[in-house]
Coordinates of C-alpha atoms and ligand atoms in Angstrom, one line a residue:
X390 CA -26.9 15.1 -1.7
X391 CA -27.0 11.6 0.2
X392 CA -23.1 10.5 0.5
X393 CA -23.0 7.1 1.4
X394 CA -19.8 6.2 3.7
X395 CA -18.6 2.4 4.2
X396 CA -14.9 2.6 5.4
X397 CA -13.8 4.7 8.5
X398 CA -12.8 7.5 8.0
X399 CA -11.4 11.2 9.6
X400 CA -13.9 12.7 11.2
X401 CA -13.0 16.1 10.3
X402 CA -13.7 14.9 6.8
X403 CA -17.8 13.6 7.3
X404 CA -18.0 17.5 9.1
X405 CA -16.7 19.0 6.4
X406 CA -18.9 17.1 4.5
X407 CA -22.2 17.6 6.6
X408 CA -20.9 21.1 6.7
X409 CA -21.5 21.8 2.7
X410 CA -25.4 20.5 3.1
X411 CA -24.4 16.9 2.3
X412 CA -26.6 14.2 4.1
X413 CA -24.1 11.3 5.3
X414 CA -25.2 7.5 5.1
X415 CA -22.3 5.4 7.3
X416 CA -22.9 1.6 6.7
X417 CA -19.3 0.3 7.6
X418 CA -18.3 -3.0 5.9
X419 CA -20.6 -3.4 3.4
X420 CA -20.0 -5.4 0.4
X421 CA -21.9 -7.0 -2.2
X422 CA -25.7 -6.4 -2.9
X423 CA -25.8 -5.0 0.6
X424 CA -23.8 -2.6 -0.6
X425 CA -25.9 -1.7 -3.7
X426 CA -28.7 -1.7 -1.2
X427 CA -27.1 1.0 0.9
X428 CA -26.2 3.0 -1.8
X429 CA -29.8 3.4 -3.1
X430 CA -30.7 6.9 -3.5
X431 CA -26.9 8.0 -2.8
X432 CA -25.3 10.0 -5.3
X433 CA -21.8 9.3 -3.4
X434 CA -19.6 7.2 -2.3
X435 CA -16.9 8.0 0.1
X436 CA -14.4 4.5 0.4
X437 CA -11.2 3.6 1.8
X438 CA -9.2 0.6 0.0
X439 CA -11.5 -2.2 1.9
X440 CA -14.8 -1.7 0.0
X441 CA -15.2 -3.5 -3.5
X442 CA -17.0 -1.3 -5.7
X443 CA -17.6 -3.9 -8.4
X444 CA -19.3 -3.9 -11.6
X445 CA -22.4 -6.1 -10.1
X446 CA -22.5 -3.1 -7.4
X447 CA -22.5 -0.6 -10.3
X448 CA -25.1 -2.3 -11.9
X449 CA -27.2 -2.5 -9.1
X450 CA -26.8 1.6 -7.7
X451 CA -28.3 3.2 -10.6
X452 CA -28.9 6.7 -8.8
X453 CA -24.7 6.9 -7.9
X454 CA -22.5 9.2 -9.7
X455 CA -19.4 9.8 -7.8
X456 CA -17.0 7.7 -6.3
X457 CA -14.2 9.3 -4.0
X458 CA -11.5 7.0 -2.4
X459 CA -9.8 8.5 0.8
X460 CA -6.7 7.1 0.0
X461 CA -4.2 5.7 -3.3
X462 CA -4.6 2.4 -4.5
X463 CA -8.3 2.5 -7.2
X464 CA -7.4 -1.5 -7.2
X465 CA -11.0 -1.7 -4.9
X466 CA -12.8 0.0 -7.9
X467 CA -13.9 -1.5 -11.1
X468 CA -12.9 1.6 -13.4
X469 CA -14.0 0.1 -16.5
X470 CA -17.0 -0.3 -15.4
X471 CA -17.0 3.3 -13.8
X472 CA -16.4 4.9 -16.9
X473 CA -18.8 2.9 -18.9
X474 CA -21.8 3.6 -16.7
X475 CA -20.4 7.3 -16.4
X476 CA -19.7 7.2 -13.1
X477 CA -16.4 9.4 -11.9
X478 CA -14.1 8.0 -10.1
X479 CA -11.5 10.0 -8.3
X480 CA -8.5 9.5 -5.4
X481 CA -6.0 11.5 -3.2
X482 CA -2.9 10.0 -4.3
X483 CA -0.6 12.5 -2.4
X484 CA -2.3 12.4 0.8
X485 CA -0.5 9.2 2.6
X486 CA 2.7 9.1 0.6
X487 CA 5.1 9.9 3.7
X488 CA 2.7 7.7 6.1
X489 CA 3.8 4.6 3.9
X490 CA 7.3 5.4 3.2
X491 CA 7.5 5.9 7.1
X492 CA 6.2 2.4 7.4
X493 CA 8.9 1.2 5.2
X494 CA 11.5 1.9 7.1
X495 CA 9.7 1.2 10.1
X496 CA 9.3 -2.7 8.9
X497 CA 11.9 -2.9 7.4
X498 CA 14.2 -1.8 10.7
X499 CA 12.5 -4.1 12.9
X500 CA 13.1 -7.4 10.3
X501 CA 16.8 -6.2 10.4
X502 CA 17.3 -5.8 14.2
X503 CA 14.1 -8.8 15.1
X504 CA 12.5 -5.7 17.0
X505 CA 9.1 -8.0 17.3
X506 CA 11.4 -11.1 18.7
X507 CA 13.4 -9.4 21.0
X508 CA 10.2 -7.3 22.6
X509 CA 8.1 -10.5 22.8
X510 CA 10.8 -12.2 24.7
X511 CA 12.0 -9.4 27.1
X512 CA 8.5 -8.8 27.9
X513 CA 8.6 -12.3 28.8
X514 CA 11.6 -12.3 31.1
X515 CA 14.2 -13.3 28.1
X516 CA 17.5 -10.9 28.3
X517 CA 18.5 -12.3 24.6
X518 CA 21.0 -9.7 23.7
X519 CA 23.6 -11.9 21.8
X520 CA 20.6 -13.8 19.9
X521 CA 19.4 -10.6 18.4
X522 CA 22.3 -9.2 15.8
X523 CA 21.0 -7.7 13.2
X524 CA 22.1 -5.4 10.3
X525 CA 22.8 -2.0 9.7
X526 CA 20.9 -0.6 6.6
X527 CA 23.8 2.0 5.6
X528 CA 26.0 1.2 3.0
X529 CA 23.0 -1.5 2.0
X530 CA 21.9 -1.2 -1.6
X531 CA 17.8 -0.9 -1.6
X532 CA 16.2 -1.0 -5.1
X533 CA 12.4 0.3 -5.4
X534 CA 10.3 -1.2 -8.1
X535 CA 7.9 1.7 -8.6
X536 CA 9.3 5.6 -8.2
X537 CA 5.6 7.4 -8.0
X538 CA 5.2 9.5 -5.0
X539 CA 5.7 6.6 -2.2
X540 CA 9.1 5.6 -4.2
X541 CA 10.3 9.0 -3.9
X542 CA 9.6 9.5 0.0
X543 CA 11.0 6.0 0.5
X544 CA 14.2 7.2 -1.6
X545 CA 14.5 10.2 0.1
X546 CA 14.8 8.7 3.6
X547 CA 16.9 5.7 1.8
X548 CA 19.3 8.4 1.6
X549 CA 19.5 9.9 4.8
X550 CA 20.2 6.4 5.9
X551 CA 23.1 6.5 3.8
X552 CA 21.9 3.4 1.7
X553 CA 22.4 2.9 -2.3
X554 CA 19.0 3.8 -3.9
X555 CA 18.3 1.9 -7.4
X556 CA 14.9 2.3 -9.2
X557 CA 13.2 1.4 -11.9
X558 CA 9.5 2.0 -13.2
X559 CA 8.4 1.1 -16.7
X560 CA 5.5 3.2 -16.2
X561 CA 7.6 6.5 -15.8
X562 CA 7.3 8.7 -18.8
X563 CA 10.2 11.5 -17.3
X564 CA 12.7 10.7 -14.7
X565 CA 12.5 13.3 -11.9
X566 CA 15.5 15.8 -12.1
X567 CA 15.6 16.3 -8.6
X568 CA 16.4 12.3 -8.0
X569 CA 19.6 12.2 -10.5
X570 CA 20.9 10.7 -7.4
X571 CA 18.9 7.5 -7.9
X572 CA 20.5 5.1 -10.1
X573 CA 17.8 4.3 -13.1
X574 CA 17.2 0.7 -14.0
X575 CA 14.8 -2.0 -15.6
X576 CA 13.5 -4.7 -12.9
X577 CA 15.8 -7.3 -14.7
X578 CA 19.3 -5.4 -13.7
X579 CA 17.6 -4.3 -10.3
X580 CA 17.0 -7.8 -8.8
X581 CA 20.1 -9.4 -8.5
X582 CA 21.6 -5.9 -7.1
X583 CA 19.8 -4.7 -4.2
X584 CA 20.0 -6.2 -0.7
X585 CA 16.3 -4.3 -0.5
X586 CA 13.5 -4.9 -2.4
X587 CA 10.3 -2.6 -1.8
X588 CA 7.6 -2.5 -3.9
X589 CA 5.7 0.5 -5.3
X590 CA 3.4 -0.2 -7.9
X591 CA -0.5 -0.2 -7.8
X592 CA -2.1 -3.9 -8.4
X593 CA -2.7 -3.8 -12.3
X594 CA -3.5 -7.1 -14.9
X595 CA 0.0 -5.5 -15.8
X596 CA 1.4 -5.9 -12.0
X597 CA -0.4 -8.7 -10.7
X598 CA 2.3 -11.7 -10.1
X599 CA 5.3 -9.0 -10.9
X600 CA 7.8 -10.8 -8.6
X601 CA 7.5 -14.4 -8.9
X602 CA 9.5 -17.4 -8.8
X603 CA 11.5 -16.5 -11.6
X604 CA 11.8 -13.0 -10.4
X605 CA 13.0 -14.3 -6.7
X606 CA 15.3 -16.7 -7.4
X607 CA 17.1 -13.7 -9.3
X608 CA 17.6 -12.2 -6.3
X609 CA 20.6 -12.5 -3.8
X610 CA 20.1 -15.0 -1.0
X611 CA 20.8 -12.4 1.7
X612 CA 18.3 -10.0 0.5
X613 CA 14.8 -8.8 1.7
X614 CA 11.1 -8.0 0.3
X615 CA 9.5 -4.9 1.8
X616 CA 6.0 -4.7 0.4
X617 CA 3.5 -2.4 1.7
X618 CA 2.1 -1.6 -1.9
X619 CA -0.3 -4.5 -2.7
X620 CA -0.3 -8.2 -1.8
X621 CA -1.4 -9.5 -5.4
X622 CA 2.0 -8.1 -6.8
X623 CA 4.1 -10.9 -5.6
X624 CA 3.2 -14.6 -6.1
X625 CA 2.7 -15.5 -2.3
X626 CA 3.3 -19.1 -2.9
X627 CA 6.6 -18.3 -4.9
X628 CA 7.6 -16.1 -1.9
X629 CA 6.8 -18.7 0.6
X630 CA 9.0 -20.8 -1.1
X631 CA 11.7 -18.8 -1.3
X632 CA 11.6 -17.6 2.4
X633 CA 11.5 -21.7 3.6
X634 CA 14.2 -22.6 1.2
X635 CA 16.8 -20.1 2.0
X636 CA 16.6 -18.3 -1.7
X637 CA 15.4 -15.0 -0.2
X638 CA 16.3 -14.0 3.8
X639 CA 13.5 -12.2 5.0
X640 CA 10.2 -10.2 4.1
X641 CA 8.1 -7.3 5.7
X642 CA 4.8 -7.5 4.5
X643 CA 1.9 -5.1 5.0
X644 CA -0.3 -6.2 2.3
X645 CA -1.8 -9.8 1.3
X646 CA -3.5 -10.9 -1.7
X647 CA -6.7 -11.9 0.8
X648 CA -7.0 -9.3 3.2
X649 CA -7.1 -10.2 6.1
X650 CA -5.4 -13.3 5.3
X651 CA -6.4 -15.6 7.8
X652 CA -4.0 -18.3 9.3
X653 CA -1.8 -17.7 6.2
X654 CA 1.5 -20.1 6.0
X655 CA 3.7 -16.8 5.2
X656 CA 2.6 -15.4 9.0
X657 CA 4.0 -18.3 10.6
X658 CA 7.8 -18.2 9.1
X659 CA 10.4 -16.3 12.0
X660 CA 12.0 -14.9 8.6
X661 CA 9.2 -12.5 8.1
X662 CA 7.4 -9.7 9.9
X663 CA 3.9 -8.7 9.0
X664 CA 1.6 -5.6 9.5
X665 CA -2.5 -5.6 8.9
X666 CA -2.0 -2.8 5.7
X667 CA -1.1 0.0 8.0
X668 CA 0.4 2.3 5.4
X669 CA -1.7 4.7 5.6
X670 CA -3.0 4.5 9.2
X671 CA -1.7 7.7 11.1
X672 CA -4.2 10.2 12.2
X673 CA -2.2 12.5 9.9
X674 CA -2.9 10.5 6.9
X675 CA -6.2 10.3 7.3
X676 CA -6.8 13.4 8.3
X677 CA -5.1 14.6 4.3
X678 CA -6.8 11.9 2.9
X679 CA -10.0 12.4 4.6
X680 CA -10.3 16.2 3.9
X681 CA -9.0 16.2 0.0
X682 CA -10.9 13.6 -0.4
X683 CA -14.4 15.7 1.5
X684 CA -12.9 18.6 -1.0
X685 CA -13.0 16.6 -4.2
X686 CA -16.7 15.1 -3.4
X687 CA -17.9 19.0 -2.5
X688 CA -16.9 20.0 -6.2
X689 CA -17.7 16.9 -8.6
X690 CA -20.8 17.4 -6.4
X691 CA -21.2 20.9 -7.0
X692 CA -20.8 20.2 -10.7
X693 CA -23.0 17.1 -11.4
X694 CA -25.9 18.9 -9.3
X695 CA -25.6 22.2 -10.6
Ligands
LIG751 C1 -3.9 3.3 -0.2 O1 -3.9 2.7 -1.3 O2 -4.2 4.5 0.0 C2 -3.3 2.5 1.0 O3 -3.0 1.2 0.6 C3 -4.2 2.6 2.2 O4 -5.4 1.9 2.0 P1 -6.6 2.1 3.1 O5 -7.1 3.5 3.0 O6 -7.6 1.1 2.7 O7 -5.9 1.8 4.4

Protein backbone atom coordinates (compact mmCIF):
# COMPACT_ATOMS: atom_id res chain seq x y z
CA UNK A 1 0.00 0.00 0.00
CA UNK A 2 1.31 3.69 -0.91
CA UNK A 3 1.98 5.45 2.69
CA UNK A 4 2.29 8.94 2.19
CA UNK A 5 4.90 10.58 4.88
CA UNK A 6 4.88 14.60 5.40
CA UNK A 7 6.57 15.16 8.91
CA UNK A 8 10.03 13.74 9.86
CA UNK A 9 10.11 11.08 11.24
CA UNK A 10 12.37 7.89 12.96
CA UNK A 11 13.86 6.20 10.49
CA UNK A 12 13.64 2.89 12.01
CA UNK A 13 9.92 3.53 11.71
CA UNK A 14 9.74 4.15 7.42
CA UNK A 15 12.03 0.57 7.48
CA UNK A 16 9.82 -1.04 9.44
CA UNK A 17 7.35 0.18 7.19
CA UNK A 18 9.06 -0.57 3.83
CA UNK A 19 9.87 -3.74 5.57
CA UNK A 20 5.97 -5.07 5.69
CA UNK A 21 5.66 -4.38 1.55
CA UNK A 22 4.52 -0.75 2.17
CA UNK A 23 5.64 1.76 -0.68
CA UNK A 24 6.67 5.10 1.18
CA UNK A 25 5.76 8.65 -0.46
CA UNK A 26 7.96 11.48 1.74
CA UNK A 27 6.74 14.97 0.71
CA UNK A 28 7.87 16.93 3.97
CA UNK A 29 5.79 20.09 4.68
CA UNK A 30 3.05 19.86 2.72
CA UNK A 31 -0.17 21.52 3.39
CA UNK A 32 -3.20 22.40 1.68
CA UNK A 33 -4.16 21.10 -1.81
CA UNK A 34 -0.55 20.15 -2.21
CA UNK A 35 -1.17 17.97 0.29
CA UNK A 36 -4.35 16.41 -1.20
CA UNK A 37 -2.25 16.23 -4.31
CA UNK A 38 0.41 14.12 -2.62
CA UNK A 39 -1.81 11.93 -1.10
CA UNK A 40 -3.43 10.82 -4.36
CA UNK A 41 -3.38 7.18 -4.67
CA UNK A 42 -2.11 6.87 -0.94
CA UNK A 43 -4.08 4.89 1.34
CA UNK A 44 -1.92 6.35 4.41
CA UNK A 45 -0.83 8.92 6.09
CA UNK A 46 1.91 8.83 8.48
CA UNK A 47 2.03 12.75 10.36
CA UNK A 48 3.61 14.31 13.14
CA UNK A 49 1.70 17.36 14.94
CA UNK A 50 2.79 19.96 12.00
CA UNK A 51 0.61 18.68 9.10
CA UNK A 52 -3.11 19.91 8.99
CA UNK A 53 -5.19 17.24 7.82
CA UNK A 54 -8.28 19.29 7.27
CA UNK A 55 -11.60 18.66 6.09
CA UNK A 56 -10.78 20.50 2.52
CA UNK A 57 -7.78 17.83 2.44
CA UNK A 58 -10.21 15.03 3.24
CA UNK A 59 -12.41 16.03 0.65
CA UNK A 60 -9.90 16.22 -1.81
CA UNK A 61 -7.88 12.55 -1.01
CA UNK A 62 -10.68 10.28 -1.83
CA UNK A 63 -8.42 7.08 -2.15
CA UNK A 64 -7.03 7.59 1.83
CA UNK A 65 -8.18 5.54 4.54
CA UNK A 66 -5.90 5.69 7.44
CA UNK A 67 -4.41 8.31 9.27
CA UNK A 68 -1.57 7.48 11.89
CA UNK A 69 -0.05 10.38 14.01
CA UNK A 70 3.55 9.64 15.37
CA UNK A 71 2.95 11.45 18.32
CA UNK A 72 -0.17 12.76 21.06
CA UNK A 73 -1.95 15.76 20.34
CA UNK A 74 -4.99 14.71 17.14
CA UNK A 75 -5.47 18.82 17.46
CA UNK A 76 -3.67 18.67 13.53
CA UNK A 77 -6.59 16.41 12.42
CA UNK A 78 -10.09 17.29 11.66
CA UNK A 79 -11.75 14.12 13.39
CA UNK A 80 -15.19 15.01 12.51
CA UNK A 81 -14.57 15.02 9.36
CA UNK A 82 -12.41 11.68 9.73
CA UNK A 83 -15.15 9.79 10.93
CA UNK A 84 -17.68 11.16 8.56
CA UNK A 85 -15.80 10.21 5.48
CA UNK A 86 -14.74 6.88 7.35
CA UNK A 87 -11.49 7.47 7.51
CA UNK A 88 -9.55 6.04 10.88
CA UNK A 89 -7.74 8.05 12.70
CA UNK A 90 -5.41 6.70 15.26
CA UNK A 91 -2.23 8.06 17.76
CA UNK A 92 0.53 6.80 20.10
CA UNK A 93 -0.34 8.66 23.14
CA UNK A 94 2.08 6.84 25.44
CA UNK A 95 5.06 7.09 23.34
CA UNK A 96 6.51 10.72 24.35
CA UNK A 97 4.97 11.15 27.75
CA UNK A 98 8.43 11.16 29.77
CA UNK A 99 10.11 13.19 26.79
CA UNK A 100 7.63 16.09 27.69
CA UNK A 101 7.47 15.85 31.34
CA UNK A 102 11.41 15.90 31.08
CA UNK A 103 11.08 19.07 29.19
CA UNK A 104 9.09 20.46 32.02
CA UNK A 105 11.32 20.46 34.39
CA UNK A 106 13.92 21.19 32.05
CA UNK A 107 12.17 24.82 31.33
CA UNK A 108 10.96 25.19 34.01
CA UNK A 109 14.66 24.97 36.00
CA UNK A 110 16.23 27.24 33.68
CA UNK A 111 13.31 30.18 34.16
CA UNK A 112 13.99 29.63 37.90
CA UNK A 113 17.86 29.83 37.96
CA UNK A 114 17.88 32.29 34.20
CA UNK A 115 20.04 29.25 32.85
CA UNK A 116 19.61 31.06 29.10
CA UNK A 117 20.82 34.58 30.74
CA UNK A 118 23.51 33.53 32.61
CA UNK A 119 25.06 31.21 29.57
CA UNK A 120 24.55 33.97 27.01
CA UNK A 121 26.45 36.37 29.15
CA UNK A 122 29.31 34.07 30.39
CA UNK A 123 29.83 33.07 26.94
CA UNK A 124 30.19 36.65 26.37
CA UNK A 125 32.79 37.41 28.97
CA UNK A 126 30.01 38.43 31.80
CA UNK A 127 31.01 36.63 35.35
CA UNK A 128 27.25 37.71 36.66
CA UNK A 129 27.11 35.43 39.65
CA UNK A 130 25.15 37.76 42.11
CA UNK A 131 22.63 38.89 39.17
CA UNK A 132 21.53 35.36 38.64
CA UNK A 133 19.55 34.23 42.05
CA UNK A 134 17.02 32.15 41.43
CA UNK A 135 14.69 29.77 43.21
CA UNK A 136 14.62 26.48 44.50
CA UNK A 137 11.66 24.35 43.27
CA UNK A 138 11.35 22.17 46.68
CA UNK A 139 8.94 22.99 49.02
CA UNK A 140 7.17 25.05 45.91
CA UNK A 141 3.57 24.08 45.30
CA UNK A 142 3.11 23.10 41.35
CA UNK A 143 -0.55 22.52 40.29
CA UNK A 144 -1.08 20.53 36.85
CA UNK A 145 -4.13 21.32 34.97
CA UNK A 146 -4.50 18.00 33.06
CA UNK A 147 -3.35 14.49 34.96
CA UNK A 148 -3.41 12.10 31.57
CA UNK A 149 -0.21 10.43 31.03
CA UNK A 150 2.25 13.66 30.75
CA UNK A 151 0.51 15.02 34.19
CA UNK A 152 1.43 11.88 35.87
CA UNK A 153 5.23 11.82 34.66
CA UNK A 154 5.43 15.53 35.46
CA UNK A 155 3.88 14.61 39.06
CA UNK A 156 6.06 11.95 39.55
CA UNK A 157 9.33 13.90 39.07
CA UNK A 158 7.34 16.97 40.98
CA UNK A 159 7.87 14.67 43.74
CA UNK A 160 11.20 13.67 43.74
CA UNK A 161 11.91 17.36 43.72
CA UNK A 162 10.15 17.39 46.86
CA UNK A 163 7.52 20.03 45.51
CA UNK A 164 3.58 20.08 46.50
CA UNK A 165 1.72 18.44 43.58
CA UNK A 166 -2.07 19.71 43.16
CA UNK A 167 -4.21 18.56 40.14
CA UNK A 168 -7.19 18.81 38.64
CA UNK A 169 -8.84 17.44 35.33
CA UNK A 170 -12.51 17.71 34.58
CA UNK A 171 -12.11 15.24 32.04
CA UNK A 172 -10.95 12.37 34.55
CA UNK A 173 -13.61 9.78 34.97
CA UNK A 174 -11.32 7.76 38.03
CA UNK A 175 -8.60 9.24 39.94
CA UNK A 176 -5.47 7.04 39.77
CA UNK A 177 -5.00 5.05 43.06
CA UNK A 178 -1.45 5.00 42.77
CA UNK A 179 -1.33 9.19 42.81
CA UNK A 180 -3.40 9.45 46.30
CA UNK A 181 -0.50 11.57 47.00
CA UNK A 182 -1.65 14.27 44.63
CA UNK A 183 -3.96 16.63 46.10
CA UNK A 184 -7.35 16.60 43.80
CA UNK A 185 -8.89 19.89 42.81
CA UNK A 186 -11.10 21.89 40.29
CA UNK A 187 -9.04 24.71 38.19
CA UNK A 188 -10.95 27.41 40.34
CA UNK A 189 -9.22 26.20 43.91
CA UNK A 190 -5.94 25.29 41.95
CA UNK A 191 -5.01 28.82 40.56
CA UNK A 192 -4.66 30.95 43.35
CA UNK A 193 -2.54 27.90 45.14
CA UNK A 194 0.26 26.87 43.16
CA UNK A 195 3.54 28.80 42.60
CA UNK A 196 3.53 26.35 39.23
CA UNK A 197 1.26 26.19 36.66
CA UNK A 198 1.78 23.47 33.83
CA UNK A 199 -0.61 22.68 31.53
CA UNK A 200 -1.76 19.29 30.28
CA UNK A 201 -4.64 19.20 28.27
CA UNK A 202 -5.03 18.64 24.46
CA UNK A 203 -6.35 21.93 22.37
CA UNK A 204 -10.26 21.22 22.37
CA UNK A 205 -13.40 23.91 21.57
CA UNK A 206 -13.65 22.86 25.32
CA UNK A 207 -9.75 23.98 26.09
CA UNK A 208 -9.17 26.55 23.71
CA UNK A 209 -8.64 30.04 25.87
CA UNK A 210 -8.72 27.79 29.24
CA UNK A 211 -6.41 30.20 31.11
CA UNK A 212 -7.24 33.73 30.38
CA UNK A 213 -7.35 36.97 31.88
CA UNK A 214 -9.77 36.01 34.32
CA UNK A 215 -7.99 32.88 35.00
CA UNK A 216 -4.45 34.80 35.49
CA UNK A 217 -5.19 37.40 37.47
CA UNK A 218 -6.41 34.55 39.95
CA UNK A 219 -3.18 33.57 40.15
CA UNK A 220 -0.39 34.66 42.76
CA UNK A 221 1.90 37.32 41.48
CA UNK A 222 5.06 35.23 42.21
CA UNK A 223 3.95 32.35 40.19
CA UNK A 224 4.81 30.74 36.87
CA UNK A 225 3.11 29.16 33.50
CA UNK A 226 4.92 26.10 32.22
CA UNK A 227 3.10 25.14 29.03
CA UNK A 228 4.40 22.66 26.71
CA UNK A 229 0.83 21.11 26.01
CA UNK A 230 -0.66 23.49 23.27
CA UNK A 231 -0.36 27.21 22.62
CA UNK A 232 -4.18 27.91 21.89
CA UNK A 233 -4.99 26.87 25.57
CA UNK A 234 -3.88 30.13 27.05
CA UNK A 235 -5.05 33.53 25.76
CA UNK A 236 -1.51 34.77 24.59
CA UNK A 237 -2.59 38.31 24.70
CA UNK A 238 -4.07 37.79 28.30
CA UNK A 239 -0.65 36.25 29.25
CA UNK A 240 1.29 39.01 27.68
CA UNK A 241 -0.37 41.19 29.77
CA UNK A 242 0.08 39.68 32.77
CA UNK A 243 3.87 38.95 32.23
CA UNK A 244 4.36 43.01 31.38
CA UNK A 245 2.25 44.07 34.23
CA UNK A 246 3.71 42.17 37.10
CA UNK A 247 0.33 39.90 37.71
CA UNK A 248 2.12 36.70 36.74
CA UNK A 249 6.29 36.39 37.24
CA UNK A 250 7.45 34.31 34.54
CA UNK A 251 6.47 31.64 31.78
CA UNK A 252 8.18 28.72 29.91
CA UNK A 253 6.59 28.18 26.84
CA UNK A 254 7.09 25.44 24.21
CA UNK A 255 4.02 25.77 22.31
CA UNK A 256 2.35 28.97 20.50
CA UNK A 257 -0.98 29.38 19.11
CA UNK A 258 0.86 30.13 15.40
CA UNK A 259 3.58 27.84 15.19
CA UNK A 260 6.30 29.08 14.52
CA UNK A 261 5.31 32.24 15.88
CA UNK A 262 7.22 34.66 14.24
CA UNK A 263 8.65 37.90 15.89
CA UNK A 264 5.90 37.31 18.63
CA UNK A 265 5.83 40.18 21.56
CA UNK A 266 5.75 37.16 24.33
CA UNK A 267 9.53 36.13 22.86
CA UNK A 268 10.92 39.42 23.61
CA UNK A 269 9.89 39.76 27.48
CA UNK A 270 13.35 38.70 29.92
CA UNK A 271 10.36 37.11 32.21
CA UNK A 272 9.92 34.26 29.85
CA UNK A 273 11.85 31.45 28.30
CA UNK A 274 10.73 29.82 25.08
CA UNK A 275 11.42 26.48 23.23
CA UNK A 276 10.27 25.72 19.34
CA UNK A 277 7.66 22.67 20.70
CA UNK A 278 10.45 20.28 21.63
CA UNK A 279 8.34 18.01 23.85
CA UNK A 280 8.72 15.27 22.08
CA UNK A 281 12.00 15.79 20.25
CA UNK A 282 14.50 13.10 21.74
CA UNK A 283 15.71 10.39 19.51
CA UNK A 284 13.97 8.17 22.10
CA UNK A 285 10.65 9.61 21.59
CA UNK A 286 10.65 9.30 18.31
CA UNK A 287 12.00 6.30 17.99
CA UNK A 288 8.49 4.89 20.40
CA UNK A 289 6.52 7.09 18.56
CA UNK A 290 7.80 6.25 15.21
CA UNK A 291 7.64 2.39 15.61
CA UNK A 292 4.04 2.17 17.40
CA UNK A 293 3.01 4.38 15.24
CA UNK A 294 4.73 1.91 11.87
CA UNK A 295 2.88 -0.95 14.10
CA UNK A 296 -0.51 0.60 14.13
CA UNK A 297 -0.40 1.48 10.21
CA UNK A 298 0.90 -2.42 9.51
CA UNK A 299 -2.46 -3.65 11.13
CA UNK A 300 -5.35 -1.08 10.28
CA UNK A 301 -3.56 -1.79 7.02
CA UNK A 302 -3.65 -5.33 7.21
CA UNK A 303 -7.33 -5.03 8.00
CA UNK A 304 -8.73 -2.49 5.47
CA UNK A 305 -6.79 -4.51 2.62
CA UNK A 306 -7.56 -7.87 3.56
C1 LIG B 1 2.53 15.63 20.60
O1 LIG B 1 1.35 16.01 20.58
O2 LIG B 1 2.84 14.43 20.42
C2 LIG B 1 3.62 16.62 20.87
O3 LIG B 1 3.12 17.92 21.01
C3 LIG B 1 4.72 16.57 19.84
O4 LIG B 1 4.29 16.96 18.59
P1 LIG B 1 5.25 16.78 17.31
O5 LIG B 1 5.31 15.30 17.03
O6 LIG B 1 4.55 17.53 16.22
O7 LIG B 1 6.60 17.33 17.67
Amino acid sequence: VKVLVTDPMDAAALARLRSAGHELVEHRGVQGAELAAALAGCQALLVRGATKVTAEVLRLAPDLRVVVRAGTGLDNVDLDAARARDVAVHNTPAANAISVAELVFGLLIALERHLVPASADLKRGHWEKTRYQGRDLAGRTLGLLGFGRIGREVAVRARAFAMTVRAADPLLPAWPPEFGWVQRGDIETLLPEVDVLSLHLPLTPATRGLIGARELARMRPDAVVVNCARGGVVDEEALLRALRSGALRGAALDVFAVEPPGPHPLLELPNVIATPHLGASTADAQARAGLEAADILIDTLARITA
